[in-house]
Each structure stands twice: as structure tokens, then as C-alpha cells.
PDB file of C-alpha atoms in Angstrom:
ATOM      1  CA  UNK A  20       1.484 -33.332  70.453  1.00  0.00           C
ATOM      2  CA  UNK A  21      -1.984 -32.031  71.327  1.00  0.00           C
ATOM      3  CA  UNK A  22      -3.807 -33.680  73.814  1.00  0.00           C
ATOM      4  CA  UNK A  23      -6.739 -35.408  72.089  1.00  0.00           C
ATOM      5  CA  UNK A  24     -10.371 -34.765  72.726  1.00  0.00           C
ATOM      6  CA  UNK A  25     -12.813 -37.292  72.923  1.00  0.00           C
ATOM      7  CA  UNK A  26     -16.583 -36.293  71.124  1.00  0.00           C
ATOM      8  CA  UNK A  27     -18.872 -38.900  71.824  1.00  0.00           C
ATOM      9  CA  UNK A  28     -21.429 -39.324  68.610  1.00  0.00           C
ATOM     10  CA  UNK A  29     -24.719 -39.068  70.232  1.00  0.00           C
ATOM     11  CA  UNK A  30     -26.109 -40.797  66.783  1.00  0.00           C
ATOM     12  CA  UNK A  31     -25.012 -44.025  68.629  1.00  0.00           C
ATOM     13  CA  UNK A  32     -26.656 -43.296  72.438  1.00  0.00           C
ATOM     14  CA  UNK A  33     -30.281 -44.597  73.057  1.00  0.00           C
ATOM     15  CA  UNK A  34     -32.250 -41.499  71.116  1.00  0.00           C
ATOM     16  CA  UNK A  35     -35.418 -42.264  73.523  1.00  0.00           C
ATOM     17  CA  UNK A  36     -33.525 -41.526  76.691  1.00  0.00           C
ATOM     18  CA  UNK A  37     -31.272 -38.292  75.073  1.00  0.00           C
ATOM     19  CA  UNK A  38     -31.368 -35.574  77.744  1.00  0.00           C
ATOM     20  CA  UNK A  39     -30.232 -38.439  80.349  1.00  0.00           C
ATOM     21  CA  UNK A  40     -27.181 -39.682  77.771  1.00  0.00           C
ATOM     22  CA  UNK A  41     -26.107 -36.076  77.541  1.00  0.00           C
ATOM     23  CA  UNK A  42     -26.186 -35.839  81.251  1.00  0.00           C
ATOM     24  CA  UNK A  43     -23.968 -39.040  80.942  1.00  0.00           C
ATOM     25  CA  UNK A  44     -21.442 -38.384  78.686  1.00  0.00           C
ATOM     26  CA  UNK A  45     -20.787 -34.827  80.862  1.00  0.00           C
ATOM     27  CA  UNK A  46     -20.976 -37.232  83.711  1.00  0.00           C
ATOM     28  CA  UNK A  47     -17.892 -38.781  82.419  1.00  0.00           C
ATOM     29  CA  UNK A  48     -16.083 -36.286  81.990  1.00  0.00           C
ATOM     30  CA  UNK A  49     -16.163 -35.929  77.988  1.00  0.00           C
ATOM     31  CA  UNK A  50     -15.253 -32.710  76.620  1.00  0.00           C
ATOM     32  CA  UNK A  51     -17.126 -31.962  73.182  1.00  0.00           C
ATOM     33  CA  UNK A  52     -20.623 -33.727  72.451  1.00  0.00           C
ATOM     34  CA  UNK A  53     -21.044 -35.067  68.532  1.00  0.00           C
ATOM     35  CA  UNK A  54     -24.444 -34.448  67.617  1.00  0.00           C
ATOM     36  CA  UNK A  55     -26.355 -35.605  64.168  1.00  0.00           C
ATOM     37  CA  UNK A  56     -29.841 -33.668  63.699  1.00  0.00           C
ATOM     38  CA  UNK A  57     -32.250 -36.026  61.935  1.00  0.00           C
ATOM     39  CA  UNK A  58     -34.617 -34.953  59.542  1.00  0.00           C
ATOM     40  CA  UNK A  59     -37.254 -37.760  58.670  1.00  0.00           C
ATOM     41  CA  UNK A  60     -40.224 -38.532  56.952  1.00  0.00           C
ATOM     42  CA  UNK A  61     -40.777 -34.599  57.406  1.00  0.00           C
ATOM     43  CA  UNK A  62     -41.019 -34.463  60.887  1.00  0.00           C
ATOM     44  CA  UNK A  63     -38.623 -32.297  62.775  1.00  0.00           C
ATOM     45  CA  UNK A  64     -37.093 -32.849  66.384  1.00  0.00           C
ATOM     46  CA  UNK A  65     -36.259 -30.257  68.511  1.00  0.00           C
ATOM     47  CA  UNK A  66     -33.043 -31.011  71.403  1.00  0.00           C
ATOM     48  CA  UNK A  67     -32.974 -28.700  74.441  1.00  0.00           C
ATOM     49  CA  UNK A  68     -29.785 -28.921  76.530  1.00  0.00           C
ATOM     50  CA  UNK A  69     -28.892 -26.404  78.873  1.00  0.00           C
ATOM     51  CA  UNK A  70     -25.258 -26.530  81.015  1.00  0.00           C
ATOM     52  CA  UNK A  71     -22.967 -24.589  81.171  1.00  0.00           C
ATOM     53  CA  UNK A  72     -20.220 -24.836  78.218  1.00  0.00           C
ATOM     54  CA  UNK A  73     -20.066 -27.740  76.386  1.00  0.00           C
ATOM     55  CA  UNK A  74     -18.805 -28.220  72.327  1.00  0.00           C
ATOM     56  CA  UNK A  75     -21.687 -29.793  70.326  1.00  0.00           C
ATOM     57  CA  UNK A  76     -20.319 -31.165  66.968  1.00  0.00           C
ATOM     58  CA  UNK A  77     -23.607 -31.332  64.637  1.00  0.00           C
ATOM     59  CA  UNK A  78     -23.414 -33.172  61.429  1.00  0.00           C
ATOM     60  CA  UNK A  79     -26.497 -31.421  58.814  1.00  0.00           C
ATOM     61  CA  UNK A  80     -27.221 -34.010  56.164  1.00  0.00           C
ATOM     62  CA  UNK A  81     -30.228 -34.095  53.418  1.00  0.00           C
ATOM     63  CA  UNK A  82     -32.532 -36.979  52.235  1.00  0.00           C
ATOM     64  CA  UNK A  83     -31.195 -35.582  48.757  1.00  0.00           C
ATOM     65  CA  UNK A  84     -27.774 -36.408  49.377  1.00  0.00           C
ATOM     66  CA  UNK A  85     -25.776 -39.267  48.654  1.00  0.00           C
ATOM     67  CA  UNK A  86     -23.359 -38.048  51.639  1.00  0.00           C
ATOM     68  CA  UNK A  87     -25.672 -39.198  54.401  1.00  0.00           C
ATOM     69  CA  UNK A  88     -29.775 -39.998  53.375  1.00  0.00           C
ATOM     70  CA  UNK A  89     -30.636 -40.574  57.041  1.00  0.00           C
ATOM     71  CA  UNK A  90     -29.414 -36.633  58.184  1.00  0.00           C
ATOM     72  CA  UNK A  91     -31.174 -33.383  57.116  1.00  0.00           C
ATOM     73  CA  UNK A  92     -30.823 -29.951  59.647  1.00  0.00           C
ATOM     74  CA  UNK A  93     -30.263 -26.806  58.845  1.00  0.00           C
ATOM     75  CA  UNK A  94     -30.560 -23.675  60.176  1.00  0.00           C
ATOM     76  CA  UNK A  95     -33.400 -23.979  62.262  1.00  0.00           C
ATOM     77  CA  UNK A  96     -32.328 -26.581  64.892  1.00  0.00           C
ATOM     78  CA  UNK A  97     -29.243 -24.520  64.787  1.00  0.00           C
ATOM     79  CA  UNK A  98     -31.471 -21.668  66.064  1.00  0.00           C
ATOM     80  CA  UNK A  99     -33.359 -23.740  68.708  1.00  0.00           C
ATOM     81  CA  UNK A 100     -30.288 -24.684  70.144  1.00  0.00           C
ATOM     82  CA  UNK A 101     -28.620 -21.667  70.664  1.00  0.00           C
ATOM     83  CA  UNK A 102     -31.639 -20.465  72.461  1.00  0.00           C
ATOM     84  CA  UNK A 103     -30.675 -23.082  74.850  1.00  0.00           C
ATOM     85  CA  UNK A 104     -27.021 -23.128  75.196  1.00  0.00           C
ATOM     86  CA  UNK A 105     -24.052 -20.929  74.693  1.00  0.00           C
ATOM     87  CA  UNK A 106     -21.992 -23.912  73.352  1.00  0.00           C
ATOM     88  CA  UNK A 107     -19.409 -24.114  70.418  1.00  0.00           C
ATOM     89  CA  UNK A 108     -21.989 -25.579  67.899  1.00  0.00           C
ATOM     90  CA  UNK A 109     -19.689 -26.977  65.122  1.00  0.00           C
ATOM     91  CA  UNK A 110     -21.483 -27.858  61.932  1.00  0.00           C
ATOM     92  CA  UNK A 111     -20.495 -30.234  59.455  1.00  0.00           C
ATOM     93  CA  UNK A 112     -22.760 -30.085  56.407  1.00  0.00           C
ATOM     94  CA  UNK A 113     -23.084 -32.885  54.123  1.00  0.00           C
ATOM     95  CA  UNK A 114     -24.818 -31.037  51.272  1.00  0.00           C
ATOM     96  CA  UNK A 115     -24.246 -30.046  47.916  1.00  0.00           C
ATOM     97  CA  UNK A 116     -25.001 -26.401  48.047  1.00  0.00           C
ATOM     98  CA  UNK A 117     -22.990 -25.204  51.125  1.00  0.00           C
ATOM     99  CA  UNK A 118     -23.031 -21.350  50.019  1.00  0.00           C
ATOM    100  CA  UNK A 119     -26.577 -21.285  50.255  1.00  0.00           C
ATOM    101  CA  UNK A 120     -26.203 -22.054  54.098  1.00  0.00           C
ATOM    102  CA  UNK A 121     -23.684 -20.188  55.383  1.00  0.00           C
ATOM    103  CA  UNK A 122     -26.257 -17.215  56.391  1.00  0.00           C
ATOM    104  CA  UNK A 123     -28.906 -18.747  57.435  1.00  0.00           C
ATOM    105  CA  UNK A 124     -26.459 -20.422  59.710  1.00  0.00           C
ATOM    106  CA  UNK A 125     -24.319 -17.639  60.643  1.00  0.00           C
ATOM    107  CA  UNK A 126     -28.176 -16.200  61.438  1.00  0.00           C
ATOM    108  CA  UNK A 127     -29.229 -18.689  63.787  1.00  0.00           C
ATOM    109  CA  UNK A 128     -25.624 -19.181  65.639  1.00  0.00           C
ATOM    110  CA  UNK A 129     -23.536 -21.579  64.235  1.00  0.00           C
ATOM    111  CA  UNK A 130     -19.388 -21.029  64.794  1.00  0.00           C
ATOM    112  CA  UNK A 131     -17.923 -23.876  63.201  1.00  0.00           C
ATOM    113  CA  UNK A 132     -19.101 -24.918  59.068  1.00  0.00           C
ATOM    114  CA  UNK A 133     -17.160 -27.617  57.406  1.00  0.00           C
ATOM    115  CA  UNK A 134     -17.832 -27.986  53.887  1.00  0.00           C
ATOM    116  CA  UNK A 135     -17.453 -31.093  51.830  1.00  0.00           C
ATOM    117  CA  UNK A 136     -14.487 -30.736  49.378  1.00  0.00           C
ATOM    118  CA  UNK A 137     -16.157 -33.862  46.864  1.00  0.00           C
ATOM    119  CA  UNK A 138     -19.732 -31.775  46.007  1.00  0.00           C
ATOM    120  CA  UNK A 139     -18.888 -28.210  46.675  1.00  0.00           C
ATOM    121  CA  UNK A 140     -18.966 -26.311  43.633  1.00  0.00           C
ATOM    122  CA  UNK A 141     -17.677 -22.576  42.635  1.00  0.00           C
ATOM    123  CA  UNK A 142     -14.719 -20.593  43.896  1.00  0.00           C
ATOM    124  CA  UNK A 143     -13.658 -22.359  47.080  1.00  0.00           C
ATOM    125  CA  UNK A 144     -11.917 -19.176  48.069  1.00  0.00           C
ATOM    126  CA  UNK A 145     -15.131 -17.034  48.240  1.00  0.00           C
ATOM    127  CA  UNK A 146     -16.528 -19.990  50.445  1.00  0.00           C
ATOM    128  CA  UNK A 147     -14.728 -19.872  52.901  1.00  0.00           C
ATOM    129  CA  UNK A 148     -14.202 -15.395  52.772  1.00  0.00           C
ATOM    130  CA  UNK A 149     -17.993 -15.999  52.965  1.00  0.00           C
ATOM    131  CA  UNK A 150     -17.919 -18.226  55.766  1.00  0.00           C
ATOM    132  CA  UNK A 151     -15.298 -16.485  58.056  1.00  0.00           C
ATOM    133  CA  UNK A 152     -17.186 -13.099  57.214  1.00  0.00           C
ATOM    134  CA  UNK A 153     -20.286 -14.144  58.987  1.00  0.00           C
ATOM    135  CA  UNK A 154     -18.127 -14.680  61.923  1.00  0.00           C
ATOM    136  CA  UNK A 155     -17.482 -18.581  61.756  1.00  0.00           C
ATOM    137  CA  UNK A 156     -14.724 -20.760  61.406  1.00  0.00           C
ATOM    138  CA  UNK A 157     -14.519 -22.860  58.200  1.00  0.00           C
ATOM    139  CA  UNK A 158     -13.354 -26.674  57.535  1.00  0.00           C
ATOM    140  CA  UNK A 159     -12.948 -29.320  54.914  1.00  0.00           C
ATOM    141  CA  UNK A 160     -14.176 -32.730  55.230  1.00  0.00           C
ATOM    142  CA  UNK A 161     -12.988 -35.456  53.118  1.00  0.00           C
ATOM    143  CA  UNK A 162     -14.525 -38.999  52.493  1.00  0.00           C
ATOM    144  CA  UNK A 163     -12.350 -42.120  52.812  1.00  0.00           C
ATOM    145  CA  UNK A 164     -12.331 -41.979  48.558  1.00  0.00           C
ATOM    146  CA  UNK A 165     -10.715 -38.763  48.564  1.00  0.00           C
ATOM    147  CA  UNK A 166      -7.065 -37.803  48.598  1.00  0.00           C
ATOM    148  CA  UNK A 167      -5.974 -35.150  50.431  1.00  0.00           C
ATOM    149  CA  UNK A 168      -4.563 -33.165  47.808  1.00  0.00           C
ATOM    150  CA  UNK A 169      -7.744 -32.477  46.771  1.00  0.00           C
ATOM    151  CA  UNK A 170      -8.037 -29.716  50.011  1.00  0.00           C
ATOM    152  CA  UNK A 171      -4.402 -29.390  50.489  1.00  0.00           C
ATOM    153  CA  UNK A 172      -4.896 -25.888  48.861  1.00  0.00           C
ATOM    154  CA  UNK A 173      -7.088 -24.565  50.948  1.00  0.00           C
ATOM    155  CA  UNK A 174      -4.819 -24.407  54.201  1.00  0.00           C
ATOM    156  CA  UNK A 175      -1.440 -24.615  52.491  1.00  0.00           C
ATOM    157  CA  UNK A 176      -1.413 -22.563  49.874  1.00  0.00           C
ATOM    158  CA  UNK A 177      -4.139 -20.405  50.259  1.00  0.00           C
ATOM    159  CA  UNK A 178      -3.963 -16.561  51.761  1.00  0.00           C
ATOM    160  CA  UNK A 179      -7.640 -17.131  53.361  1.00  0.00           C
ATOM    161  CA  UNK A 180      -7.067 -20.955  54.465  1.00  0.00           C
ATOM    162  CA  UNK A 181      -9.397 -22.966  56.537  1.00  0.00           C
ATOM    163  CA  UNK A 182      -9.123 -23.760  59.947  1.00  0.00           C
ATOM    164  CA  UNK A 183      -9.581 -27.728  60.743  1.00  0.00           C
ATOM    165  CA  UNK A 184      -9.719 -30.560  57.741  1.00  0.00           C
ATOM    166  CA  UNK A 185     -12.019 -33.033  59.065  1.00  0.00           C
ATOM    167  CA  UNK A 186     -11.342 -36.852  57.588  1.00  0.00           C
ATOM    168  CA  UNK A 187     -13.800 -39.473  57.832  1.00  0.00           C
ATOM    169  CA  UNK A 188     -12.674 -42.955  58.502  1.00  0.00           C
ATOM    170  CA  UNK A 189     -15.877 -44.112  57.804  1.00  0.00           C
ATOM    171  CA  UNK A 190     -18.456 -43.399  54.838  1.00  0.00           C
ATOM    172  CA  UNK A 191     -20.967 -40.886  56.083  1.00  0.00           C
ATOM    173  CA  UNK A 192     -24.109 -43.021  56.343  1.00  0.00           C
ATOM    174  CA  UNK A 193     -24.816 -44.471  60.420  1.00  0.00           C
ATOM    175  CA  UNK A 194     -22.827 -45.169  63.282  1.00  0.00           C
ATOM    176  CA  UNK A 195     -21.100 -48.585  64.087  1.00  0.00           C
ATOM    177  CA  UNK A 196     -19.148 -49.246  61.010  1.00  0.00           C
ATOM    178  CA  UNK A 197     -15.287 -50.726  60.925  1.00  0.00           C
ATOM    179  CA  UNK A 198     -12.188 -48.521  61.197  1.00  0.00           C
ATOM    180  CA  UNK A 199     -10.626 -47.859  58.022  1.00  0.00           C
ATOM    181  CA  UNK A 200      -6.841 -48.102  58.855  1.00  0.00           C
ATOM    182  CA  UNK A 201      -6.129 -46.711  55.118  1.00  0.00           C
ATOM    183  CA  UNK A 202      -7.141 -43.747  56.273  1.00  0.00           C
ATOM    184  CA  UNK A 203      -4.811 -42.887  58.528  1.00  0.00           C
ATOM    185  CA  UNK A 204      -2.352 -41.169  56.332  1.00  0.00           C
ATOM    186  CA  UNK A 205      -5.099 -38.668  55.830  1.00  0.00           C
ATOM    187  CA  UNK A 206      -6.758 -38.783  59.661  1.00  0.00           C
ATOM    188  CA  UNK A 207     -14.739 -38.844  62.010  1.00  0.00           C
ATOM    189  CA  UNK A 208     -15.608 -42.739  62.308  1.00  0.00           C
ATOM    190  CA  UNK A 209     -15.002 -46.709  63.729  1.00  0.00           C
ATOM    191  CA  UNK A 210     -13.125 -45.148  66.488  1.00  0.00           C
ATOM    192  CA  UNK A 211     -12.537 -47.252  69.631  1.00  0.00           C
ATOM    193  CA  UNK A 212      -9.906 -48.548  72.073  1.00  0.00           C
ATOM    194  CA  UNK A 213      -8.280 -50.193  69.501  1.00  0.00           C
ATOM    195  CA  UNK A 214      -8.399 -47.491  66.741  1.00  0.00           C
ATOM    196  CA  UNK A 215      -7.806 -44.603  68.793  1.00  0.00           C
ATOM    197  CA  UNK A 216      -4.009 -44.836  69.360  1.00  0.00           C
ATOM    198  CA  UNK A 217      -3.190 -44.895  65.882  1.00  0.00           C
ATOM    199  CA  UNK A 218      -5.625 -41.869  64.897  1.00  0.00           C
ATOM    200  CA  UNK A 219      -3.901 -40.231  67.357  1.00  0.00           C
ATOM    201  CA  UNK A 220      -0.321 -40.920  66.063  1.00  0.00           C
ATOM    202  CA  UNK A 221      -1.507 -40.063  62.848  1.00  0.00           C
ATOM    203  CA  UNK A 222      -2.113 -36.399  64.138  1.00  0.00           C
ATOM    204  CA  UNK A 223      -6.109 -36.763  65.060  1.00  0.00           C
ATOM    205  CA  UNK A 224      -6.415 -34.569  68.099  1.00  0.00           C
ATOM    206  CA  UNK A 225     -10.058 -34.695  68.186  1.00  0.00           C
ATOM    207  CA  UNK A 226     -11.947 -38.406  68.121  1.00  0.00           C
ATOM    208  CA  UNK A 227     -15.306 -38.658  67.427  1.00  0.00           C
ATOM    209  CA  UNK A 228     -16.604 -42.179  68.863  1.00  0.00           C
ATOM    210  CA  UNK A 229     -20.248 -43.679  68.848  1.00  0.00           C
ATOM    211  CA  UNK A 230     -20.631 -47.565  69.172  1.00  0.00           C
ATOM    212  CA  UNK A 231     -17.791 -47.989  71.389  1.00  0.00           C
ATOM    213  CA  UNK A 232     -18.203 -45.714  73.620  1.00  0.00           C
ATOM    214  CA  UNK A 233     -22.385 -46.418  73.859  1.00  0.00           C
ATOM    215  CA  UNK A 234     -21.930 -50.091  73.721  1.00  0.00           C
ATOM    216  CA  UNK A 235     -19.195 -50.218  76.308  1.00  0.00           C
ATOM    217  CA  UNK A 236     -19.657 -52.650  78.820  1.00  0.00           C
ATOM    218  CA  UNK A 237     -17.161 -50.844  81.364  1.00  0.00           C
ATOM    219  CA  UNK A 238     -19.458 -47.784  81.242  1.00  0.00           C
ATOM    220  CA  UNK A 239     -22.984 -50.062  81.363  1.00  0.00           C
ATOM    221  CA  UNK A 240     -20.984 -51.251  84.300  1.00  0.00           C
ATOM    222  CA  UNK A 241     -20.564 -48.099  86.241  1.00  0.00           C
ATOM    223  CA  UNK A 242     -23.642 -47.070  85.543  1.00  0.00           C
ATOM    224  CA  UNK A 243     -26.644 -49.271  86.153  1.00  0.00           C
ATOM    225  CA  UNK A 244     -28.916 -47.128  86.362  1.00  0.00           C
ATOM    226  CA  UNK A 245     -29.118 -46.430  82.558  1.00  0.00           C
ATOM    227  CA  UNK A 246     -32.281 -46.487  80.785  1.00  0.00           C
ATOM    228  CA  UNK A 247     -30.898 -48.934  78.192  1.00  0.00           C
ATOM    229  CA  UNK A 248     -30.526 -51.464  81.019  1.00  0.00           C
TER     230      UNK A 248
END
């Protein structure tokens, strides 16, 4: 079995105090960092990290969605953080036109795009040829509603398959929502000290965690000087 990795969701840290959270979470020894760009009321924010190689996970929603209303990036943060950092920047798109970003994003130095398999539309095939000709890796992410032979195709059967099926155990809306155990036969979401063995044992070898790891009292603990305190 792979050893799992643990990607904090920096959706759930205290957004005021980010640049010190980051430097807490490497702190403690994490090894990928979850990150969800927000897009709202038309105003843009701009993270700057530098260190020297960590993974950042970033979820790109849009207000136009019904995947996640609160998320919107694109390309452009994309770009501003690669300016910053050499990092793996994996990008999960919640979107219902992911062919229209797989340049921009190749452009401004993405290397991971996961596509949703419920609102993708077309020839799933030339998706992902698309996406690994632009030099990144593609995925599949399925909500808790969908079953997984809906993707199965694209890594079993396919010539071109994708590399990494990412399965929300949550719906895709904000952090701190209940585990759902039913989705373990199909194994992003309500991860915690209780949930994580049996994600694992399901086959997760990557756990993305907000609330519990933010809200835990054992890391408050250790660390007093937080700016939440």
C-alpha cells in the first residue's frame, strides 16, 4: 500500500493570516498544500508563496457553476503563482467547459488538470490527448452522486487513460461538511482522525483535510502563537 499524503485544504485556515498558515502547515511537516482560489464579487486575490518545493492542490470553480458558486480561478492566479514558486500546482476545475482551459493553463504553468466527468461535454478522449499534449497530467473527479463507471473508461479501457480519479466525499460547495462513508467504495472531503483510516483502506493515498486539521485543538496547542488565538 502507498503511504498516504496528507493535503491540508487551506479553504479551512484563517484566510486573514494565510502566508503565516502556510508557514504552519510546512511547519508540521505536511507534504502537499490544498489550495481553493476565490473569485468574488469581481475582485481578484493574488497568493505569493515562495519555499522551496511544495505540491499546491488548487481547486478553480465559477460563480456560474452549480459545482462550487463560492470558487472561480483560472489561468491567471495560475500564472501569478508560478512566478513565485516552482511547485506541483495541481488543478481541479469545477467548470463546465474544461477544453476551453486547458491552454490558457498549460500557458501560465499548471501540471496537474482534473476534469469533472458529470458536465464535461465532447470526446473525452481528445480531452485528455489535449491535456497531456500541453505537457500536464490529466484526472477525473467524481461527485458523491456519481458512480464510478461513469470514468471507469477513461483509465481502464482507454489507450490514452488518465492519471489520478479524484472522488469527493463531500459535495463541492465549503469546507467542514460530514464524511460520507458511502463513498468509500469509490474513494476530496470530511476527512479527519476518524475518517481517515477507512479512506485509506479504501485505496485513498492522498487526503485532503480542512476543518480538522484547522480546528484541531492538539495543533492550537502546540502552537500558541497563532493568529487565530
Amino acid at each position: 500500500m502507498l503511504k498516504a499524503i496528507i493535503a491540508p485544504s487551506m479553504l479551512s485556515s484563517d484566510l486573514a493570516n494565510l502566508a503565516w498558515e502556510v508557514g504552519w502547515m510546512i511547519e508540521c511537516g505536511v507534504d502537499w498544500l490544498h489550495m481553493d482560489i476565490m473569485f468574488v464579487a469581481g475582485r481578484v486575490v493574488f497568493i505569493s508563496m515562495k519555499f522551496d518545493y511544495w505540491v499546491i492542490c488548487i481547486d478553480i470553480g465559477s460563480s456560474f457553476s452549480h459545482f462550487a458558486p463560492n470558487l472561480t480561478f483560472g489561468a491567471p492566479v495560475i500564472e501569478s503563482l508560478r512566478k513565485h514558486t516552482p511547485a506541483y500546482l495541481d488543478c481541479h476545475l469545477m467548470v463546465t467547459n474544461p477544453m476551453d482551459y486547458v491552454e490558457p493553463l498549460a500557458k501560465a504553468g499548471a501540471f496537474g488538470f482534473t476534469f469533472p466527468i458529470e458536465v464535461s461535454k465532447g470526446n473525452w478522449q481528445e480531452l485528455v490527448h489535449k491535456i497531456k499534449s500541453k505537457g500536464m497530467k490529466p484526472g477525473v473527479s467524481l461527485m458523491p452522486g456519481t458512480q464510478f463507471k461513469r470514468c471507469s473508461h477513461l483509465y481502464l479501457e482507454s489507450e490514452n487513460p488518465v492519471e489520478m480519479v479524484l472522488v469527493m466525499t463531500v459535495e463541492p460547495r465549503f469546507g467542514g461538511q460530514k464524511f460520507m462513508p458511502e463513498m468509500l467504495d469509490k474513494v476530496d472531503g470530511g476527512l479527519g482522525p476518524s475518517t481517515i483510516d477507512a479512506a485509506a483502506s479504501a485505496g485513498a493515498n492522498c487526503i485532503v483535510a480542512g476543518s480538522s486539521i484547522f480546528a484541531s485543538p492538539i495543533l492550537l496547542m502546540l502552537y500558541p502563537c497563532c493568529p487565530r488565538l
